[in-house]
Short mmCIF file of C-alpha atoms in Angstrom, two decimals:
data_model
loop_
_atom_site.label_atom_id
_atom_site.label_comp_id
_atom_site.label_asym_id
_atom_site.label_seq_id
_atom_site.Cartn_x
_atom_site.Cartn_y
_atom_site.Cartn_z
CA MET A 1 0.00 0.00 0.00
CA GLU A 2 1.27 3.42 -0.94
CA LEU A 3 -0.42 6.77 -0.50
CA LYS A 4 -0.14 9.81 -2.73
CA ILE A 5 -1.89 12.93 -1.56
CA ILE A 6 -3.40 14.77 -4.50
CA GLU A 7 -5.11 17.57 -2.61
CA LYS A 8 -5.35 18.48 1.05
CA LYS A 9 -7.23 21.24 2.80
CA ASP A 10 -8.34 21.67 6.40
CA ASP A 11 -11.60 19.89 5.85
CA GLU A 12 -11.02 17.74 2.79
CA ILE A 13 -8.52 15.34 1.33
CA LYS A 14 -8.08 13.58 -1.99
CA VAL A 15 -5.64 10.72 -1.78
CA GLU A 16 -4.58 7.99 -4.17
CA ILE A 17 -4.32 4.62 -2.45
CA LYS A 18 -2.07 2.47 -4.60
CA GLY A 19 -2.64 -1.25 -4.77
CA GLU A 20 -6.01 -1.28 -3.04
CA SER A 21 -9.44 -2.09 -4.41
CA HIS A 22 -13.12 -2.12 -3.46
CA THR A 23 -12.27 -4.68 -0.78
CA LEU A 24 -10.68 -2.21 1.60
CA LEU A 25 -12.07 1.05 0.27
CA ASN A 26 -15.73 0.11 0.46
CA MET A 27 -15.33 -0.92 4.09
CA LEU A 28 -13.40 2.25 4.81
CA LYS A 29 -16.08 4.38 3.17
CA HIS A 30 -18.72 2.65 5.25
CA PHE A 31 -16.94 3.36 8.54
CA LEU A 32 -16.19 6.95 7.52
CA LEU A 33 -19.86 7.61 6.82
CA GLU A 34 -20.69 6.40 10.34
CA ASP A 35 -18.63 9.34 11.65
CA GLU A 36 -20.96 12.30 12.20
CA HIS A 37 -18.18 14.78 11.36
CA VAL A 38 -17.77 13.34 7.88
CA ASP A 39 -19.93 14.90 5.19
CA ILE A 40 -18.68 13.06 2.12
CA ALA A 41 -16.60 9.89 1.83
CA SER A 42 -16.23 8.19 -1.50
CA TYR A 43 -13.75 6.75 -3.93
CA ASP A 44 -13.36 6.45 -7.64
CA MET A 45 -11.46 4.19 -9.96
CA LEU A 46 -11.23 5.75 -13.39
CA HIS A 47 -10.34 2.51 -15.09
CA VAL A 48 -11.00 -0.86 -13.62
CA SER A 49 -7.64 -2.41 -14.45
CA ILE A 50 -5.13 0.39 -15.00
CA SER A 51 -6.08 3.12 -12.55
CA GLU A 52 -5.35 3.39 -8.86
CA PRO A 53 -8.31 4.31 -6.67
CA VAL A 54 -8.67 7.89 -5.46
CA PHE A 55 -10.33 8.38 -2.10
CA TYR A 56 -12.10 11.62 -1.23
CA VAL A 57 -13.22 12.75 2.21
CA ARG A 58 -14.86 16.02 3.25
CA THR A 59 -15.60 16.79 6.87
CA ASP A 60 -17.32 19.53 8.84
CA GLY A 61 -13.95 20.77 10.06
CA LYS A 62 -12.44 17.64 11.60
CA ASP A 63 -8.98 16.74 10.30
CA PRO A 64 -9.77 14.45 7.33
CA VAL A 65 -6.61 12.40 7.92
CA GLN A 66 -7.74 11.76 11.48
CA ALA A 67 -11.19 10.78 10.15
CA ILE A 68 -9.66 8.12 7.89
CA ARG A 69 -7.47 6.90 10.74
CA ASP A 70 -10.51 6.60 13.01
CA ALA A 71 -12.31 4.57 10.33
CA ALA A 72 -9.28 2.29 9.95
CA VAL A 73 -9.21 1.72 13.70
CA LYS A 74 -12.94 0.90 13.66
CA LEU A 75 -12.32 -1.62 10.90
CA THR A 76 -9.49 -3.21 12.89
CA ALA A 77 -11.82 -3.45 15.89
CA GLU A 78 -14.48 -5.09 13.71
CA CYS A 79 -11.91 -7.69 12.59
CA ASP A 80 -10.87 -8.33 16.19
CA GLU A 81 -14.50 -8.79 17.13
CA PHE A 82 -15.00 -11.24 14.27
CA THR A 83 -11.97 -13.31 15.26
CA GLY A 84 -13.09 -13.35 18.91
CA VAL A 85 -16.67 -14.38 18.09
CA PHE A 86 -15.55 -16.95 15.51
CA GLU A 87 -13.09 -18.61 17.87
CA LYS A 88 -15.66 -18.62 20.66
CA THR A 89 -18.20 -20.25 18.33
CA LEU A 90 -15.74 -22.95 17.36
CA ALA A 91 -14.66 -23.68 20.92
CA MET B 1 -21.75 -9.41 15.78
CA ASP B 2 -22.83 -12.99 15.96
CA ILE B 3 -21.69 -16.10 14.09
CA ASP B 4 -23.69 -19.29 13.86
CA ILE B 5 -21.87 -22.13 12.15
CA LEU B 6 -24.18 -24.34 10.10
CA GLU B 7 -21.58 -26.60 8.52
CA LEU B 8 -17.85 -26.78 8.84
CA SER B 9 -15.73 -29.35 7.09
CA ASP B 10 -12.11 -29.34 6.00
CA ARG B 11 -12.78 -27.76 2.61
CA SER B 12 -16.06 -25.92 3.01
CA ALA B 13 -18.09 -23.94 5.49
CA ARG B 14 -21.52 -22.40 5.85
CA PHE B 15 -22.33 -19.94 8.58
CA ILE B 16 -24.69 -17.13 9.46
CA LEU B 17 -23.00 -13.82 10.11
CA SER B 18 -25.40 -11.44 11.81
CA ASP B 19 -25.32 -7.87 13.10
CA VAL B 20 -22.75 -6.73 10.55
CA ASP B 21 -23.04 -4.41 7.59
CA ALA B 22 -23.02 -5.48 3.98
CA ALA B 23 -19.71 -3.61 3.54
CA PHE B 24 -17.93 -5.93 5.98
CA ALA B 25 -19.58 -9.08 4.62
CA ASN B 26 -18.62 -8.13 1.08
CA GLY B 27 -15.10 -7.20 2.15
CA LEU B 28 -14.72 -10.61 3.75
CA ARG B 29 -15.98 -12.35 0.62
CA ARG B 30 -13.68 -10.37 -1.68
CA THR B 31 -10.71 -10.97 0.59
CA MET B 32 -11.23 -14.73 0.63
CA LEU B 33 -11.44 -14.75 -3.16
CA ALA B 34 -8.55 -12.50 -4.06
CA ASP B 35 -6.47 -11.24 -1.15
CA VAL B 36 -5.49 -14.26 0.92
CA PRO B 37 -2.04 -15.23 -0.37
CA THR B 38 -1.28 -18.87 -1.21
CA LEU B 39 1.55 -20.83 -2.77
CA ALA B 40 1.34 -21.79 -6.44
CA ILE B 41 3.92 -22.89 -8.97
CA ASP B 42 5.12 -19.86 -10.91
CA GLU B 43 8.32 -20.96 -12.63
CA VAL B 44 9.25 -24.34 -14.05
CA ASN B 45 12.70 -25.48 -15.14
CA ILE B 46 12.17 -28.40 -17.47
CA TYR B 47 15.09 -30.83 -17.63
CA ASN B 48 13.42 -33.44 -19.77
CA ASN B 49 9.98 -33.55 -21.27
CA THR B 50 9.32 -36.28 -23.81
CA SER B 51 5.60 -36.37 -23.06
CA VAL B 52 3.02 -35.36 -25.65
CA LEU B 53 2.37 -32.01 -23.98
CA TYR B 54 4.38 -28.87 -24.70
CA ASP B 55 6.50 -27.54 -21.84
CA GLU B 56 4.19 -24.53 -21.44
CA GLN B 57 1.16 -26.74 -21.14
CA VAL B 58 2.79 -28.87 -18.44
CA ALA B 59 3.80 -25.70 -16.58
CA LEU B 60 0.27 -24.31 -16.74
CA ARG B 61 -1.21 -27.56 -15.44
CA LEU B 62 1.28 -27.68 -12.57
CA ALA B 63 0.55 -24.07 -11.66
CA LEU B 64 -3.12 -24.84 -11.16
CA VAL B 65 -2.39 -27.57 -8.59
CA PRO B 66 -3.36 -26.19 -5.13
CA LEU B 67 -0.49 -26.49 -2.65
CA LEU B 68 -0.87 -26.80 1.11
CA THR B 69 0.32 -23.47 2.48
CA SER B 70 1.38 -22.26 5.89
CA PHE B 71 0.16 -18.68 5.99
CA ASP B 72 2.73 -17.42 8.50
CA GLU B 73 5.83 -19.07 7.07
CA PHE B 74 5.90 -17.33 3.70
CA THR B 75 5.81 -13.71 2.58
CA PRO B 76 4.00 -12.82 -0.63
CA HIS B 77 6.61 -12.52 -3.38
CA GLU B 78 5.67 -8.95 -4.33
CA GLU B 79 6.15 -7.77 -0.74
CA CYS B 80 9.39 -9.67 -0.16
CA SER B 81 12.60 -7.69 0.06
CA CYS B 82 14.26 -9.95 -2.53
CA GLU B 83 13.68 -9.52 -6.23
CA GLU B 84 14.46 -12.90 -7.70
CA GLY B 85 12.85 -15.11 -5.07
CA CYS B 86 14.29 -16.31 -1.77
CA PRO B 87 13.36 -18.99 0.80
CA ALA B 88 10.99 -16.52 2.46
CA CYS B 89 8.70 -16.21 -0.54
CA THR B 90 9.39 -19.25 -2.72
CA ILE B 91 9.84 -22.98 -2.38
CA SER B 92 11.24 -25.49 -4.80
CA LEU B 93 9.49 -28.72 -5.80
CA THR B 94 10.76 -31.46 -8.02
CA LEU B 95 9.06 -33.99 -10.19
CA SER B 96 10.65 -36.95 -11.90
CA VAL B 97 8.54 -39.62 -13.53
CA GLU B 98 9.35 -42.11 -16.24
CA ALA B 99 6.93 -44.64 -17.69
CA PRO B 100 8.44 -48.14 -17.89
CA MET B 101 8.89 -49.53 -21.41
CA GLY B 102 5.65 -50.86 -22.83
CA GLU B 103 3.51 -49.47 -20.04
CA GLU B 104 1.46 -46.31 -19.65
CA LYS B 105 1.81 -44.15 -16.59
CA THR B 106 -0.05 -41.06 -15.44
CA VAL B 107 1.83 -38.27 -13.70
CA TYR B 108 -0.19 -37.06 -10.71
CA SER B 109 0.10 -33.92 -8.60
CA GLY B 110 1.17 -36.22 -5.75
CA ASP B 111 4.43 -36.91 -7.63
CA LEU B 112 5.61 -33.39 -6.80
CA VAL B 113 8.19 -33.57 -4.03
CA SER B 114 8.94 -30.39 -2.11
CA ALA B 115 11.92 -29.34 -0.03
CA ASP B 116 9.59 -28.65 2.91
CA PRO B 117 7.44 -31.64 3.93
CA LYS B 118 4.63 -29.28 5.00
CA VAL B 119 4.28 -27.99 1.43
CA LYS B 120 2.70 -30.54 -0.87
CA ALA B 121 -0.14 -30.86 -3.33
CA ALA B 122 -3.45 -30.44 -1.48
CA ASP B 123 -4.86 -33.30 -3.54
CA SER B 124 -2.48 -35.98 -4.69
CA ASN B 125 -4.74 -37.39 -7.41
CA ILE B 126 -4.85 -34.55 -9.94
CA PRO B 127 -3.64 -35.92 -13.30
CA VAL B 128 -0.96 -33.81 -14.98
CA VAL B 129 -0.08 -35.81 -18.08
CA LYS B 130 -0.27 -39.40 -19.26
CA LEU B 131 3.06 -40.90 -20.33
CA LYS B 132 3.51 -43.70 -22.83
CA GLY B 133 6.16 -46.35 -22.32
CA GLY B 134 9.63 -44.78 -22.19
CA GLN B 135 8.41 -41.19 -21.99
CA GLN B 136 9.89 -39.05 -19.26
CA LEU B 137 9.06 -35.88 -17.36
CA VAL B 138 11.77 -34.36 -15.18
CA LEU B 139 11.48 -30.83 -13.88
CA GLU B 140 11.98 -28.43 -11.04
CA ALA B 141 9.09 -26.14 -10.11
CA ILE B 142 9.37 -22.96 -8.10
CA ALA B 143 6.26 -22.12 -6.13
CA LYS B 144 5.75 -18.52 -5.09
CA MET B 145 3.41 -16.96 -2.59
CA GLY B 146 1.01 -14.72 -4.48
CA TYR B 147 -2.44 -13.17 -4.57
CA GLY B 148 -5.63 -14.31 -6.27
CA HIS B 149 -6.10 -10.89 -7.85
CA ASP B 150 -3.01 -11.54 -9.96
CA HIS B 151 -3.85 -15.05 -11.13
CA ALA B 152 -6.53 -17.64 -10.32
CA LYS B 153 -3.83 -20.17 -9.34
CA TRP B 154 -3.27 -18.11 -6.17
CA GLN B 155 -6.95 -18.02 -5.27
CA ALA B 156 -7.54 -19.63 -1.87
CA GLY B 157 -11.31 -19.36 -1.75
CA VAL B 158 -13.00 -20.75 -4.83
CA ALA B 159 -16.73 -20.54 -4.20
CA CYS B 160 -17.34 -17.78 -1.68
CA GLY B 161 -20.62 -15.98 -1.51
CA TYR B 162 -23.40 -14.87 0.75
CA LYS B 163 -27.08 -14.09 0.68
CA ASN B 164 -29.26 -12.17 3.09
CA VAL B 165 -31.20 -14.14 5.66
CA PRO B 166 -34.82 -14.24 4.42
CA VAL B 167 -37.66 -12.82 6.49
CA ILE B 168 -41.11 -14.25 5.82
CA ASN B 169 -44.16 -12.64 7.42
CA ILE B 170 -47.63 -14.12 7.19
CA GLU B 171 -50.61 -12.17 8.45
CA GLY B 172 -54.30 -12.65 7.80
CA CYS B 173 -53.94 -15.99 6.02
CA ASP B 174 -57.14 -17.64 4.76
CA LEU B 175 -55.61 -21.14 4.46
CA CYS B 176 -56.01 -21.28 0.66
CA GLU B 177 -52.73 -23.26 0.41
CA LYS B 178 -51.71 -21.54 -2.85
CA CYS B 179 -48.42 -20.30 -1.38
CA VAL B 180 -47.57 -23.80 -0.15
CA GLU B 181 -48.04 -25.16 -3.66
CA ALA B 182 -46.16 -22.26 -5.26
CA CYS B 183 -43.01 -22.57 -3.14
CA PRO B 184 -40.40 -24.50 -5.14
CA ARG B 185 -38.32 -25.24 -2.06
CA ASP B 186 -41.07 -26.55 0.25
CA ILE B 187 -40.52 -23.87 2.84
CA LEU B 188 -44.19 -23.28 3.65
CA ALA B 189 -46.74 -25.66 5.12
CA LEU B 190 -50.28 -25.23 6.29
CA GLY B 191 -50.65 -24.80 10.03
CA GLU B 192 -53.88 -24.77 12.00
CA GLU B 193 -54.67 -21.11 11.63
CA SER B 194 -52.36 -19.94 8.86
CA ALA B 195 -49.63 -21.02 6.52
CA GLU B 196 -46.33 -21.37 8.39
CA VAL B 197 -42.65 -21.64 7.68
CA VAL B 198 -41.52 -25.23 8.17
CA ASP B 199 -38.95 -25.57 10.98
CA ASP B 200 -35.34 -25.35 9.75
CA ARG B 201 -36.39 -24.68 6.16
CA LEU B 202 -36.28 -20.87 6.28
CA LEU B 203 -32.63 -20.64 5.22
CA ASN B 204 -33.43 -22.53 2.01
CA CYS B 205 -35.64 -19.69 0.83
CA SER B 206 -34.22 -18.17 -2.35
CA LEU B 207 -36.37 -15.01 -2.06
CA CYS B 208 -38.07 -15.90 -5.34
CA LYS B 209 -41.36 -14.45 -4.01
CA GLN B 210 -43.51 -16.94 -5.91
CA CYS B 211 -45.53 -17.36 -2.70
CA VAL B 212 -46.21 -13.61 -2.63
CA GLU B 213 -47.46 -13.73 -6.21
CA ALA B 214 -49.61 -16.79 -5.54
CA CYS B 215 -51.30 -15.26 -2.51
CA GLY B 216 -54.56 -13.62 -3.60
CA ILE B 217 -55.01 -11.50 -0.46
CA ASP B 218 -51.47 -10.16 0.08
CA ALA B 219 -51.20 -11.99 3.39
CA ILE B 220 -47.59 -13.02 2.87
CA SER B 221 -44.54 -10.81 2.55
CA VAL B 222 -40.95 -11.85 1.87
CA SER B 223 -38.05 -9.54 2.56
CA GLU B 224 -34.39 -9.80 3.44
CA ASN B 225 -32.57 -9.02 6.66
CA ASP B 226 -30.02 -6.31 5.79
CA THR B 227 -27.62 -7.16 8.59
CA SER B 228 -27.61 -10.98 8.52
CA PHE B 229 -25.87 -13.03 5.89
CA ILE B 230 -25.68 -16.72 5.09
CA PHE B 231 -22.09 -17.23 4.05
CA THR B 232 -21.02 -20.17 1.95
CA LEU B 233 -17.39 -20.80 1.15
CA GLU B 234 -15.14 -23.42 -0.31
CA SER B 235 -11.39 -23.58 -0.07
CA ASP B 236 -9.21 -24.88 -2.91
CA GLY B 237 -7.26 -26.94 -0.40
CA SER B 238 -4.37 -24.56 0.30
CA TYR B 239 -5.98 -23.84 3.66
CA SER B 240 -8.76 -25.50 5.60
CA ALA B 241 -12.04 -23.59 5.50
CA GLU B 242 -11.49 -22.47 9.09
CA GLU B 243 -7.97 -21.17 8.34
CA LEU B 244 -9.26 -19.41 5.24
CA ILE B 245 -11.80 -17.42 7.26
CA ILE B 246 -9.24 -16.52 9.93
CA ASN B 247 -6.61 -15.61 7.31
CA ALA B 248 -9.08 -13.43 5.43
CA VAL B 249 -9.96 -11.47 8.55
CA ASN B 250 -6.27 -11.15 9.44
CA THR B 251 -5.59 -9.83 5.94
CA ILE B 252 -8.27 -7.14 6.34
CA ARG B 253 -6.90 -6.23 9.77
CA THR B 254 -3.36 -5.89 8.37
CA LYS B 255 -4.59 -3.65 5.55
CA ALA B 256 -6.48 -1.40 7.97
CA SER B 257 -3.60 -1.08 10.39
CA THR B 258 -1.11 -0.46 7.56
CA LEU B 259 -3.30 2.40 6.35
CA ASP B 260 -3.54 3.78 9.88
CA ASN B 261 0.26 3.60 10.28
CA ILE B 262 0.99 5.29 6.95
CA LEU B 263 -1.43 8.11 7.74
CA GLY B 264 0.12 8.48 11.17
CA GLU B 265 3.50 9.17 9.58
CA LEU B 266 2.19 12.00 7.38
#
């Protein structure tokens, strides 16, 4: 994974996330939209096989980088919860 | 979040994942299909091939043989610090078969011998090529750890999918039995006061809504539960179904924490 920031302001960010696809970005978008300080969270892939996805976040003033980090932490927590529940079910 | 395991065998699993969002369920499905790394043969050095197949064809067939993989012992080749392949991301396998004079012999995936006893063909009975008497196949194969999004030979999950848990509501039934006859999966039966869902048959509902159409008085409604999913998955043999699920979740977790770390360094 490699990040390239295309545009950054106080309340918005446009960042290219190299090597990632719908798999991570759709989950990330979902957790970002759960954040009440996030107005817009979306991503675009211009071409399905040759382009790298560009992620866009706009907030109501919250640091957009922090918003993405919060979403990533939420996703990590969701994974931890899954592993915990799955192992408990198997036991 | 809640998980209810319906079936779990070595190669396949079926479970209900509830209280999660479609985004997570779909992420899990996509990860199992394309982002859990496995070992597959990527380079073949042919020393002798007198079989009827071209070298390329033999190499392609070998590549598609699923290999038992230990997730933690190998690094995906594209993330490895080496460029040409090293013991951390590749493993060498050899194959040497000769058909005795006047006899036919089939080369099977089980004839591949690896340097690490833990790495071997997941199924030993996959035919590679049939040799006639005197024909020989001697080669060295280099297996690399790779991702399913680069080539199907690295795909760990082969039939992964989910559907929403069906919700069937019946109110004001007049016992006409039309819905029971219409259901192609025998999910409904006539109870004493109204048509009912047969015990344990609900999950077989395909949401075809033929019962809704058959009902003349709109007493039956079929919808889907947006936060519960019936997951079905099959592994190609590189991992057991249980390992595949765990590895997929670990892969998502690694991606999320990598992103968090990179953003933290900005």
